[in-house]
Short mmCIF file of N, CA and C and ligand atoms in Angstrom, two decimals:
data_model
loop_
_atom_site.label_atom_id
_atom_site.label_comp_id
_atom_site.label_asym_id
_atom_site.label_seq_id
_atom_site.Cartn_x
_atom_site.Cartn_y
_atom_site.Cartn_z
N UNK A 1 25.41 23.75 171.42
CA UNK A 1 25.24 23.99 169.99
C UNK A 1 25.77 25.39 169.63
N UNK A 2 26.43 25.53 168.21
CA UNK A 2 26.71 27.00 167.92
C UNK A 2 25.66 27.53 167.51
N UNK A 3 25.96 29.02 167.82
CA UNK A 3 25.06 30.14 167.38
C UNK A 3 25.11 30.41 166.30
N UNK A 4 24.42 30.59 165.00
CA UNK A 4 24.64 30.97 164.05
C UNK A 4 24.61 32.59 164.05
N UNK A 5 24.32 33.12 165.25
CA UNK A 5 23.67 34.57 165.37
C UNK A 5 25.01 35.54 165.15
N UNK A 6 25.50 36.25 164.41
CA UNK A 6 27.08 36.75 164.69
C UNK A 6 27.31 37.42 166.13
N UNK A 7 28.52 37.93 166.38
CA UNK A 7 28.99 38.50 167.78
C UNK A 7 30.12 39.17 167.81
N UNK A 8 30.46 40.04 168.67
CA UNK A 8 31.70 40.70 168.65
C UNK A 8 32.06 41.36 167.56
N UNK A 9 33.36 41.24 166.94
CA UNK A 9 33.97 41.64 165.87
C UNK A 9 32.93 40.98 164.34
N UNK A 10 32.66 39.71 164.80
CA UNK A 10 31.77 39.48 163.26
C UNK A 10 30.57 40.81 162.73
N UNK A 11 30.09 41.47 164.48
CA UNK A 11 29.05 41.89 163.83
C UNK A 11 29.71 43.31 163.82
N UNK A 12 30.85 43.80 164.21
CA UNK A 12 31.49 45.04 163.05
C UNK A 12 31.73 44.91 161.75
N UNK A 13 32.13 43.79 161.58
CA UNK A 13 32.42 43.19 160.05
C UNK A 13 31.12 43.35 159.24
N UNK A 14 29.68 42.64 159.77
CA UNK A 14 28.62 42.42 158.95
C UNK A 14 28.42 43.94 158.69
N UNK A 15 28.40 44.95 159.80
CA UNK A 15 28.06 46.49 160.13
C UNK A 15 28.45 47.07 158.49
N UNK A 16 29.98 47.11 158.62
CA UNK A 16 30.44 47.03 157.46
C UNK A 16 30.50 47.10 156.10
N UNK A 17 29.98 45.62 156.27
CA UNK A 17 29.79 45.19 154.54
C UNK A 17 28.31 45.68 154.08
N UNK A 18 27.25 45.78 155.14
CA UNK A 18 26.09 46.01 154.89
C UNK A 18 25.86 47.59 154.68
N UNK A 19 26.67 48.47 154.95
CA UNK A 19 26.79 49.97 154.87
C UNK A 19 28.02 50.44 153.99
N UNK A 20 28.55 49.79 153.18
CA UNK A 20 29.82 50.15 152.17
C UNK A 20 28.41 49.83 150.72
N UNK A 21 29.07 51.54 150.23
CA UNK A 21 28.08 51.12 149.30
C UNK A 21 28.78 50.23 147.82
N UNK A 22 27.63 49.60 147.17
CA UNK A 22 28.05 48.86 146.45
C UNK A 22 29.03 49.46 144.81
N UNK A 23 28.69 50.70 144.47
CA UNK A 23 29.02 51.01 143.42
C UNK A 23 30.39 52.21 143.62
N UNK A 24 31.09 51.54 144.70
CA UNK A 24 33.01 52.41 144.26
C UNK A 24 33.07 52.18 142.84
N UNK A 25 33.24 51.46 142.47
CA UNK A 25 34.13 51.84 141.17
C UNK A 25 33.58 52.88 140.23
N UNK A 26 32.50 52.79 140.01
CA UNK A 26 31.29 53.91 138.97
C UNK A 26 31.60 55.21 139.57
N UNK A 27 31.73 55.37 140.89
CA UNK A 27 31.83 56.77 141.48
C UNK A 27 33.17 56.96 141.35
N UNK A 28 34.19 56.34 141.52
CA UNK A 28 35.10 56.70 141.19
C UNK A 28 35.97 57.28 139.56
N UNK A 29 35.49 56.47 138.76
CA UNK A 29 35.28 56.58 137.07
C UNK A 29 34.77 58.02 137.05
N UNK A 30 33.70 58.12 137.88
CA UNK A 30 32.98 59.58 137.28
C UNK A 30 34.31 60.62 137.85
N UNK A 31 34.69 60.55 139.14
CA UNK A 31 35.03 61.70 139.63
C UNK A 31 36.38 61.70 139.19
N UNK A 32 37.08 60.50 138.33
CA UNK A 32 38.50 60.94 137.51
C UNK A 32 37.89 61.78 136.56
N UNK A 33 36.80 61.42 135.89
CA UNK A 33 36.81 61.80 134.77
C UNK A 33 36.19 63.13 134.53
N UNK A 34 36.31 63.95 135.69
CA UNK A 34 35.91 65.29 135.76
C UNK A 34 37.36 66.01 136.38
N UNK A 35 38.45 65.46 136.26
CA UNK A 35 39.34 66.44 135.85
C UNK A 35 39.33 67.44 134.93
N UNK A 36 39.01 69.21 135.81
CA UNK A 36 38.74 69.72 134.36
C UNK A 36 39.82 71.09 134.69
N UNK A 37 40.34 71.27 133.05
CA UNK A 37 41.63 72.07 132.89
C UNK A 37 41.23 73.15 132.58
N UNK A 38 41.51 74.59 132.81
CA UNK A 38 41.43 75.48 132.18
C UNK A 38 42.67 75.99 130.97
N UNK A 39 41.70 76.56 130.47
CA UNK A 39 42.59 76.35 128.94
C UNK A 39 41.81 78.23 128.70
N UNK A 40 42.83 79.56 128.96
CA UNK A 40 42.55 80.53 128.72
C UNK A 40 42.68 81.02 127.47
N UNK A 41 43.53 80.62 126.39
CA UNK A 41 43.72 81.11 125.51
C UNK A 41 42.23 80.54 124.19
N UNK A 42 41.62 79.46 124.83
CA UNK A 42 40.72 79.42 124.08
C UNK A 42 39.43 79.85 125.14
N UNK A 43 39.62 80.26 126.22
CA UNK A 43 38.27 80.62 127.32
C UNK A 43 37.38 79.60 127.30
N UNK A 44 37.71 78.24 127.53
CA UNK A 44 37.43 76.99 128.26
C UNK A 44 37.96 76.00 129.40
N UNK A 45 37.11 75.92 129.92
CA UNK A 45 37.33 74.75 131.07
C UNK A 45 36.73 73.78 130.31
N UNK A 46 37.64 72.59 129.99
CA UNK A 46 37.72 71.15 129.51
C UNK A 46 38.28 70.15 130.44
N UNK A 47 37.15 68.89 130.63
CA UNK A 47 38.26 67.91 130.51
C UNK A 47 39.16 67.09 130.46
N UNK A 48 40.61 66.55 130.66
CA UNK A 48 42.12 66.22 130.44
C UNK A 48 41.57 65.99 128.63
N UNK A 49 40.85 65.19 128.51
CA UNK A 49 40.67 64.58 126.93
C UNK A 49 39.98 65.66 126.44
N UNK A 50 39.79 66.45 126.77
CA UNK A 50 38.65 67.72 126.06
C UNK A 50 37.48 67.24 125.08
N UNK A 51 37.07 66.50 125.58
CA UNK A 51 35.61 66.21 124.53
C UNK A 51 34.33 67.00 125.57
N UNK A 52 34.55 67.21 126.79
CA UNK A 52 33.42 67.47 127.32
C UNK A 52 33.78 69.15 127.90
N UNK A 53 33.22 70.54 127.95
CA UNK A 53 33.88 71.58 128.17
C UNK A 53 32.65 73.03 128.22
N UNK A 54 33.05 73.71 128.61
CA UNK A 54 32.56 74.69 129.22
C UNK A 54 33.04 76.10 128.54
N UNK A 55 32.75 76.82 127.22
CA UNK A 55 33.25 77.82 127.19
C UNK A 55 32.63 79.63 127.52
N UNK A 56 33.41 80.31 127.84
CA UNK A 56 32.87 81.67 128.24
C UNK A 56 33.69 82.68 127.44
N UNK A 57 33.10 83.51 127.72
CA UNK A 57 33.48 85.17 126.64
C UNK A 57 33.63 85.91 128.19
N UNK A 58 34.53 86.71 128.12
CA UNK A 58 34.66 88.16 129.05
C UNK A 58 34.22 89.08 128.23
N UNK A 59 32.87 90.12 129.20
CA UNK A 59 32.55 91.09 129.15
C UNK A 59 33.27 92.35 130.32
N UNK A 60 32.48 93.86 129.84
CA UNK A 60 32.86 94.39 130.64
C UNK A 60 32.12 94.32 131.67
N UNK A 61 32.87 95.32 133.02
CA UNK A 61 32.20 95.03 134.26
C UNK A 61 30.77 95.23 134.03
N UNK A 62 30.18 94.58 134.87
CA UNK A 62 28.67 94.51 135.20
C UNK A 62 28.32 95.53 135.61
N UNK A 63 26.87 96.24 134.68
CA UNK A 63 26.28 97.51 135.16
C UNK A 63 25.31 97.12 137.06
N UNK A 64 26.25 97.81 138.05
CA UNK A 64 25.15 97.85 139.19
C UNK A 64 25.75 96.94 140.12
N UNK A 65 26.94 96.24 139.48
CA UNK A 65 27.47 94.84 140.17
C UNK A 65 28.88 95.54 140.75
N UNK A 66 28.95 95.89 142.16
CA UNK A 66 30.34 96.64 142.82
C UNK A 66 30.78 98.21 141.92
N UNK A 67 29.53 98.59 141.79
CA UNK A 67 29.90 100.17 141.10
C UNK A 67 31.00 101.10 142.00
N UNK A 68 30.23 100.96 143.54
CA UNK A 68 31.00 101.90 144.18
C UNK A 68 32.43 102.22 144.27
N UNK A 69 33.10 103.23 144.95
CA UNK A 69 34.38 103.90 144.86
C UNK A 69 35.02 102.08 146.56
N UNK A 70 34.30 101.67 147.14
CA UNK A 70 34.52 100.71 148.09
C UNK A 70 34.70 99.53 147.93
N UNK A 71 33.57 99.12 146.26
CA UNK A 71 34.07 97.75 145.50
C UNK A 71 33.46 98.55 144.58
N UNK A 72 35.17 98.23 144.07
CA UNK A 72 34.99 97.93 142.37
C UNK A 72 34.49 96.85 141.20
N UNK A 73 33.91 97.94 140.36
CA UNK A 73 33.12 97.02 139.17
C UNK A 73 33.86 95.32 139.12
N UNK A 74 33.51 94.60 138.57
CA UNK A 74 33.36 93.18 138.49
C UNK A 74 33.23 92.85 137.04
N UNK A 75 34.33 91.84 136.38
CA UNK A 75 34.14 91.77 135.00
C UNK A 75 33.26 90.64 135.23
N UNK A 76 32.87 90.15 134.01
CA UNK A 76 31.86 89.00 133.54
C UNK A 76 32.14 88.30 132.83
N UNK A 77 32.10 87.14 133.51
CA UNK A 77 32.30 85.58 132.40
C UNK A 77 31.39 85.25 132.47
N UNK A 78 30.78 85.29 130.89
CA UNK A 78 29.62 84.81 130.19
C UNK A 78 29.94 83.52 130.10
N UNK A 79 28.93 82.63 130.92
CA UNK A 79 29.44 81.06 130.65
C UNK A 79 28.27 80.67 129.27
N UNK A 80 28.56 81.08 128.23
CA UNK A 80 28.00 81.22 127.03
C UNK A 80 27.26 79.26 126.44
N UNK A 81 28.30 78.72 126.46
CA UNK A 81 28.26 77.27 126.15
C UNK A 81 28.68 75.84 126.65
N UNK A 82 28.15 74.84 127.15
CA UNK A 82 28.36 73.98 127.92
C UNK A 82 28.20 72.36 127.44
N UNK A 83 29.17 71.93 127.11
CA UNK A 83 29.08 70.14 126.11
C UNK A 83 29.50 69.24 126.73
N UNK A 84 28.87 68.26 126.86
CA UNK A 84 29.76 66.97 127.29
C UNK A 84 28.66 65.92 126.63
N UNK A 85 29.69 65.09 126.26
CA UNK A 85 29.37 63.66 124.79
C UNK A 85 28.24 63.14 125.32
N UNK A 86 27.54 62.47 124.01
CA UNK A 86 25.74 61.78 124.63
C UNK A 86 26.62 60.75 125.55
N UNK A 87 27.79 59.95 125.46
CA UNK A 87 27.77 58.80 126.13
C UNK A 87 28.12 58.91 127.66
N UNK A 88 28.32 60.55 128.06
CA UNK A 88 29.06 60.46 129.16
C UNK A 88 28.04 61.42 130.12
N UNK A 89 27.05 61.80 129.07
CA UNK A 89 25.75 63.01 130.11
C UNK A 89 24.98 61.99 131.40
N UNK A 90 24.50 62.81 131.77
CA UNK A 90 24.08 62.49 133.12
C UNK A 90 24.85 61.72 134.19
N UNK A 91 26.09 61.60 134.30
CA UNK A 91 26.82 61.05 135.23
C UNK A 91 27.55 63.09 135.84
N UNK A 92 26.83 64.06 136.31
CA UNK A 92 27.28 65.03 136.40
C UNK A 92 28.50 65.48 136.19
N UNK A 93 29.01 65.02 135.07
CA UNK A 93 30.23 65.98 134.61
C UNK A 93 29.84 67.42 133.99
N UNK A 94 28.40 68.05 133.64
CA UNK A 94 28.83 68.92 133.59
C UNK A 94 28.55 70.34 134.36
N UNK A 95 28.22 69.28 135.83
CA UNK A 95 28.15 70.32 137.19
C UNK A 95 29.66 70.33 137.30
N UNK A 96 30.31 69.56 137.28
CA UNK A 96 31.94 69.60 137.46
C UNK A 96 32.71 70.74 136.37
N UNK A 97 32.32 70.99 135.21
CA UNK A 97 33.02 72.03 134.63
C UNK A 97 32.59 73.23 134.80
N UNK A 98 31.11 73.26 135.38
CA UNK A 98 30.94 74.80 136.19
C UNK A 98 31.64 74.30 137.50
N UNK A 99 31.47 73.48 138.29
CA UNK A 99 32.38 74.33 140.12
C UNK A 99 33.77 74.63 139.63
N UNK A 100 34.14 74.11 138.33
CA UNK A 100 35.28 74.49 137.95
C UNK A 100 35.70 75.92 137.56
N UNK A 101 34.85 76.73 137.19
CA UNK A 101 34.29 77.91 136.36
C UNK A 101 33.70 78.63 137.44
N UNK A 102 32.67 78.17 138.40
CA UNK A 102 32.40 79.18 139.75
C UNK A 102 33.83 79.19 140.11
N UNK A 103 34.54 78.23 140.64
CA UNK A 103 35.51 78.46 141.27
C UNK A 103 36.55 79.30 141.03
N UNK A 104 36.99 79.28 139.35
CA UNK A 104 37.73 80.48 138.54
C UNK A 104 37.23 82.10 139.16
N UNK A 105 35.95 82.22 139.31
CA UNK A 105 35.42 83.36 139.35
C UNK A 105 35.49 83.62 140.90
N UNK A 106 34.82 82.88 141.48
CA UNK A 106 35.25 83.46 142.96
C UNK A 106 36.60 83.79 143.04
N UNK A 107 37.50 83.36 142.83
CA UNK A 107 39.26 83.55 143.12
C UNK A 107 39.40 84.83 142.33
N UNK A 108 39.00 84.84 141.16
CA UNK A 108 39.58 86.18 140.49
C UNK A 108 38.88 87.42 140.79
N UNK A 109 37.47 87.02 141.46
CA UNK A 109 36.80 88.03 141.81
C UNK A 109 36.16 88.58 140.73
N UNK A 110 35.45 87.66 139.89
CA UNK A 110 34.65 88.09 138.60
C UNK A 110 33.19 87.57 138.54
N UNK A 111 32.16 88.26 137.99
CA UNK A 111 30.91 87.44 138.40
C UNK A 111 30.74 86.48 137.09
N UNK A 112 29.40 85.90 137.04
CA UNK A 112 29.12 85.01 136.17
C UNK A 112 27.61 85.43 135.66
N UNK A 113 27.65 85.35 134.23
CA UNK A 113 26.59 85.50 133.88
C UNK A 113 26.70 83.91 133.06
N UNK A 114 25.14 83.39 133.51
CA UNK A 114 24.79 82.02 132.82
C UNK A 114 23.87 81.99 131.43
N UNK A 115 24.54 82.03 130.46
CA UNK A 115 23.51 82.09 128.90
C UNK A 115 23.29 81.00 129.11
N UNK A 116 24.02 79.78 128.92
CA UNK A 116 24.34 78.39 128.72
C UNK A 116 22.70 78.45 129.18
N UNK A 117 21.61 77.36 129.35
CA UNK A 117 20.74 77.24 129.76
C UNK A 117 20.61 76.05 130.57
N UNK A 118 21.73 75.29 130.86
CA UNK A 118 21.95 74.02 131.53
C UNK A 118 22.58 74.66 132.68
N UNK A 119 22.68 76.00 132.89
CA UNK A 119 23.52 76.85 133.93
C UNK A 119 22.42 77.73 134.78
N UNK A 120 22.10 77.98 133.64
CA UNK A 120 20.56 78.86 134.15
C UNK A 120 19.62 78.50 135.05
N UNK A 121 19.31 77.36 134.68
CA UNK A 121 17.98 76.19 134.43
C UNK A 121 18.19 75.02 135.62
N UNK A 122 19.67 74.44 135.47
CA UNK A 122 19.69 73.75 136.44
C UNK A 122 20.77 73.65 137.65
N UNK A 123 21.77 74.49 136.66
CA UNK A 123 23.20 73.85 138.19
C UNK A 123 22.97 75.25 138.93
N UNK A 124 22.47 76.54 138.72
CA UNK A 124 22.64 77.62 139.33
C UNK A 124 21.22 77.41 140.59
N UNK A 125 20.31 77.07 140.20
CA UNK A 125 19.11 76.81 141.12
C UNK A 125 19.14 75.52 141.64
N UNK A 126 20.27 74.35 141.51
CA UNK A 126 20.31 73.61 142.56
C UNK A 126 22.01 73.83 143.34
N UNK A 127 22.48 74.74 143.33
CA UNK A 127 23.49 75.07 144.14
C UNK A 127 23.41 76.74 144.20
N UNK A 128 23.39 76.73 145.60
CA UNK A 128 22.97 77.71 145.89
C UNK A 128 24.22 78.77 147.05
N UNK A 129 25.09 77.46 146.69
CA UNK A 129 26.55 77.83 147.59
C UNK A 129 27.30 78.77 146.22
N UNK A 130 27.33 78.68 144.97
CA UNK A 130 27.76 79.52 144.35
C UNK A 130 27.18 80.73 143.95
N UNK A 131 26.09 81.00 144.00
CA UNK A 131 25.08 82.09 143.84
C UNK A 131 25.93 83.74 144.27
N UNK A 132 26.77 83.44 145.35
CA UNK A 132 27.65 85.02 145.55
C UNK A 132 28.34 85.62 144.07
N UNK A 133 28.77 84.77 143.42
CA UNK A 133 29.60 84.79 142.21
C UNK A 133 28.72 85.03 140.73
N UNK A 134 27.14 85.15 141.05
CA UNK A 134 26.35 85.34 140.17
C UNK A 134 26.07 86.32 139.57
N UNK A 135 25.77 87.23 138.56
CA UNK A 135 25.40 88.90 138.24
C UNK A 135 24.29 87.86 138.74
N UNK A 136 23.56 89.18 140.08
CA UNK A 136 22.31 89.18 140.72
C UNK A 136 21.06 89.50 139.82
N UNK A 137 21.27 89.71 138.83
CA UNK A 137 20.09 89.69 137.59
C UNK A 137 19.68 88.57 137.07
N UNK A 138 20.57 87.69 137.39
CA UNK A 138 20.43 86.26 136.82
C UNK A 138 20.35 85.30 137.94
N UNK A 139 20.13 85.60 139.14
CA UNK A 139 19.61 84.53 140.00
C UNK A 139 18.65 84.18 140.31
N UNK A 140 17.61 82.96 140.83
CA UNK A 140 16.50 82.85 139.81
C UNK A 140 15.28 83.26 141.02
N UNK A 141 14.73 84.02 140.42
CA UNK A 141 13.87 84.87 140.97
C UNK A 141 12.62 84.30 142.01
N UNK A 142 12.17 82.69 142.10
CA UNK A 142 12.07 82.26 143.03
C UNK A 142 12.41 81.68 144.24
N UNK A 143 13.55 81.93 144.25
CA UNK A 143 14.67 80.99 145.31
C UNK A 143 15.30 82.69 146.11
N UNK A 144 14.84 82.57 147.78
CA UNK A 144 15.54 83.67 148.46
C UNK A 144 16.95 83.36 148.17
N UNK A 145 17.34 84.51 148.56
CA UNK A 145 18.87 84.45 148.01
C UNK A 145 19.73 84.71 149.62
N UNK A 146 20.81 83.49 149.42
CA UNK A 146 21.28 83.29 150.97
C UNK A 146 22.15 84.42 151.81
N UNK A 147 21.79 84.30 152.89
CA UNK A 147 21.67 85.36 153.76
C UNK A 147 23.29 85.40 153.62
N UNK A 148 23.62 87.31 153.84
CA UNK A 148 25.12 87.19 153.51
C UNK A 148 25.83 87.39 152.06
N UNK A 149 25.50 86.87 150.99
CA UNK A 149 25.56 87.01 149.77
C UNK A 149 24.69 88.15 148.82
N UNK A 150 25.35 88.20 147.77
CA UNK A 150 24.69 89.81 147.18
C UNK A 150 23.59 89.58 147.15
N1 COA B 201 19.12 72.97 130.03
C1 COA B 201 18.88 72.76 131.34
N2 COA B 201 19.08 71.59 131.97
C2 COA B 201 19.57 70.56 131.24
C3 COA B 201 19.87 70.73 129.87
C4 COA B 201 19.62 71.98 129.26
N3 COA B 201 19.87 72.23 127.96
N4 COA B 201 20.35 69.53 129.38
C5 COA B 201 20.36 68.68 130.43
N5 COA B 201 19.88 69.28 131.54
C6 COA B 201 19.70 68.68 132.86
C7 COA B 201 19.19 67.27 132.74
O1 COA B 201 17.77 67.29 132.64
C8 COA B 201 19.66 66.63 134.05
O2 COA B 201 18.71 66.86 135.05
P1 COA B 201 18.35 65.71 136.13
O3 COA B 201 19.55 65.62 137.04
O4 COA B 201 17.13 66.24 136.81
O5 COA B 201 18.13 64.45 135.34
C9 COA B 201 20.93 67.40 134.39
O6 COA B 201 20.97 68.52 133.48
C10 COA B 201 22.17 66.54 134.20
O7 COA B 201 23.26 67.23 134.81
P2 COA B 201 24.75 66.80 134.47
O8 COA B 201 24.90 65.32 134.59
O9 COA B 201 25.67 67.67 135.30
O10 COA B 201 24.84 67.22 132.94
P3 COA B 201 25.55 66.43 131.74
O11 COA B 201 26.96 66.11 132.11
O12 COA B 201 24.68 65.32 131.33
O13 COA B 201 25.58 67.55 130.59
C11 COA B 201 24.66 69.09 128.99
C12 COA B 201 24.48 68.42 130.37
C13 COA B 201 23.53 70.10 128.81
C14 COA B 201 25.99 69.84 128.96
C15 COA B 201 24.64 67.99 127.89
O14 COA B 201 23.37 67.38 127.89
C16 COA B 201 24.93 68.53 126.49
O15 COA B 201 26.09 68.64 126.11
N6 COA B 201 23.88 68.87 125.70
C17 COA B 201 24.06 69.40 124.35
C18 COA B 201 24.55 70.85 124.40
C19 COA B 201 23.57 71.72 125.17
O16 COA B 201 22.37 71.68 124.98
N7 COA B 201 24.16 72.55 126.11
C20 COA B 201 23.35 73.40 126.99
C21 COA B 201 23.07 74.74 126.41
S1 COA B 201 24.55 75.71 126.22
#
């Protein structure tokens, strides 16, 4: 009599299908749709369609932030304001237009100050890999701050 039990290659196959998760396409949708552009002349990261976006103001360097003659002062992008459409929130696009915006700042070597309060509140205290790039006045005062970083 046959086995109905699988074997061999069937049961890499079942392995497989039972550990591929079900929702590619949704994850994929999200992570096109966090292509995000910087656009300097208006001091936003948007985007491709710009309905959803991230804008900041440059200040001067940060009082206390690389004063010394060994590192120099550090300007500041005020990440002032942060939007993305009721129909498209909570699918994290707009953790994607800050790593877009940490990432600006680490490269240029500028810190970040978070007004935005969706910056403050939530993407800065659950990522804690961008926190070097933070004015240290604004990192959140219960969370040690990782070893190595200001
Ligand atoms: N302050 C702090 N956290 C906020 C927030 C706010 N104003 N608005 C939403 N959040 C939190 C949500 O509670 C959610 O938390 P959860 O994961 O525990 O459910 C999380 O942000 C969602 O993150 P994400 O998917 O990356 O955000 P989003 O793409 O839905 O966009 C906003 C979040 C805030 C940009 C969007 O709701 C929005 O445009 N709101 C209107 C403008 C606004 O209030 N901007 C913030 C102040 S500048």
């Amino acid at each position: 009599m046959e086995s109905w039990w699988p074997c061999g290659s069937d049961w890499a196959r079942l392995c497989t299908i039972l550990t591929t998760p079900p929702c590619h396409k949704s994850v994929k949708i999200a992570q096109s749709a966090a292509s995000v552009v910087w656009n300097a002349e208006k001091s936003r990261f948007a985007t491709e369609d710009g309905l959803a976006y991230l804008d900041y103001v440059m200040l001067n360097p940060a009082v206390g932030a690389g004063q010394s003659a060994a590192e120099p002062a550090k300007e500041v992008m005020d990440l002032v304001h942060t939007y993305v459409p009721v129909s498209k929130r909570g699918l994290g696009l707009a953790g994607e237009l800050c790593k877009a915006a940490f990432a600006h700042a680490r490269k240029h070597k500028l810190l970040v100050q978070p007004t935005c309060s969706y910056i403050s509140d939530t993407f800065i205290p659950r990522h804690p890999e961008w926190w070097d790039v933070v004015v240290p006045e604004c990192l959140p005062s219960d969370h040690e701050k990782p070893v190595g970083h200001m």
